[in-house]
Coordinates of C-alpha atoms in Angstrom, one line a residue:
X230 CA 53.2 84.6 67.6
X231 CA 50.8 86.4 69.5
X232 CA 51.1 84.2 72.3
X233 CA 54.9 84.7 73.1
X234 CA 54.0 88.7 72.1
X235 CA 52.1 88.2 75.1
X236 CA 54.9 86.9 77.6
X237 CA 56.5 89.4 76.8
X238 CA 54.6 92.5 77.8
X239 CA 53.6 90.5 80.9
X240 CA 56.6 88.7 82.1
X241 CA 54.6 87.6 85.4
X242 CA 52.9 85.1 82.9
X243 CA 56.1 83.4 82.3
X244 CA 55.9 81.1 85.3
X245 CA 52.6 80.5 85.6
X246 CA 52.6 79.0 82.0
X247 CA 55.7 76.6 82.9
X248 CA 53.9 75.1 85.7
X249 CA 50.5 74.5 84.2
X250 CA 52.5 73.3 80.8
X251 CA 54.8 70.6 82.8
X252 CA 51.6 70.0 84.8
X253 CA 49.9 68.9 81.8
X254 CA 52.9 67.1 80.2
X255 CA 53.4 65.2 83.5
X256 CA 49.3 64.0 83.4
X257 CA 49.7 63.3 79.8
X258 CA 52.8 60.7 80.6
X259 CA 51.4 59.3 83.4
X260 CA 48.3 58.5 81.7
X261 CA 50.1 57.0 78.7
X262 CA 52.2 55.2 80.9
X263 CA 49.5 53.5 82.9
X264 CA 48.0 52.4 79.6
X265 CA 51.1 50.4 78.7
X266 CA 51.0 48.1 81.6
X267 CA 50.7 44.8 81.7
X268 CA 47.7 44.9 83.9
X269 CA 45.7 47.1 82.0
X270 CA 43.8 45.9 79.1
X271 CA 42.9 48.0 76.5
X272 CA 42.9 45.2 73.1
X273 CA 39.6 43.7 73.3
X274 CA 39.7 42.1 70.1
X275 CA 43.2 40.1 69.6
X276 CA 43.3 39.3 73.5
X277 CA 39.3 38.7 74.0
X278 CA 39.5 36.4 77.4
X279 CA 42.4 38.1 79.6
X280 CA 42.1 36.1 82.2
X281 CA 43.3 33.0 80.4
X282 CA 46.4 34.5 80.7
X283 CA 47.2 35.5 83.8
X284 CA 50.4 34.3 85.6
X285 CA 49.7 32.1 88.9
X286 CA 53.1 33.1 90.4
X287 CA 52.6 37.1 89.8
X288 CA 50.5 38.3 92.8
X289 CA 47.8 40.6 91.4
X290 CA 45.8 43.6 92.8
X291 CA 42.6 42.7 94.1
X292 CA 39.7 45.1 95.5
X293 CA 37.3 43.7 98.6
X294 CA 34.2 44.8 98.6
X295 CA 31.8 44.5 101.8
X296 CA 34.4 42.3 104.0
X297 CA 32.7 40.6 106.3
X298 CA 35.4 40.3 109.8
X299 CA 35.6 37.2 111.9
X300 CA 37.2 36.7 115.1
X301 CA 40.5 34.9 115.6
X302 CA 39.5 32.1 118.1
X303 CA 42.9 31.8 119.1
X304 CA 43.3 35.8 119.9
X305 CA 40.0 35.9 121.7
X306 CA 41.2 33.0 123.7
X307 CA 45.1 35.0 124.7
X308 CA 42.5 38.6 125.0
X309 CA 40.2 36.5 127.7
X310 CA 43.0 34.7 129.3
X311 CA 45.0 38.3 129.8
X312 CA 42.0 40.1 131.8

């Protein structure tokens, strides 16, 4: 009670504790909700090798590290031939 005692003598408060507490609700959800995909394990005991599986017609999300670039022969050729 001394909590809403306190929104009330300071009425300024009021807004400042909406935002932060939808702020907070909205983080909460979010995290939750990114738990409960399918991409995200979290069961290491009943599902111990994930990758078994996975779906070869569902594209997945993949992460390059250190990508080494090549040059297209055939736009090298069209760049030279254009000077």
């Amino acid at each position: 009670m001394a909590f809403f005692q306190l929104l009330m003598k300071n009425k300024e408060l009021i807004p400042l504790v909406v935002l932060v507490t939808a702020a907070a609700s909205g983080a909460s959800w979010f995290a939750l909700y990114s738990l409960r995909k399918s991409d995200v394990i979290t069961d290491r005991k009943r599902n111990p090798e994930p990758w078994e599986t996975v779906d070869p017609t569902v594209p997945q999300k993949l992460l390059t590290i250190n990508q080494q670039w090549k040059p297209i022969e055939e736009l090298q050729m069209v760049r030279k031939a254009s000077k």
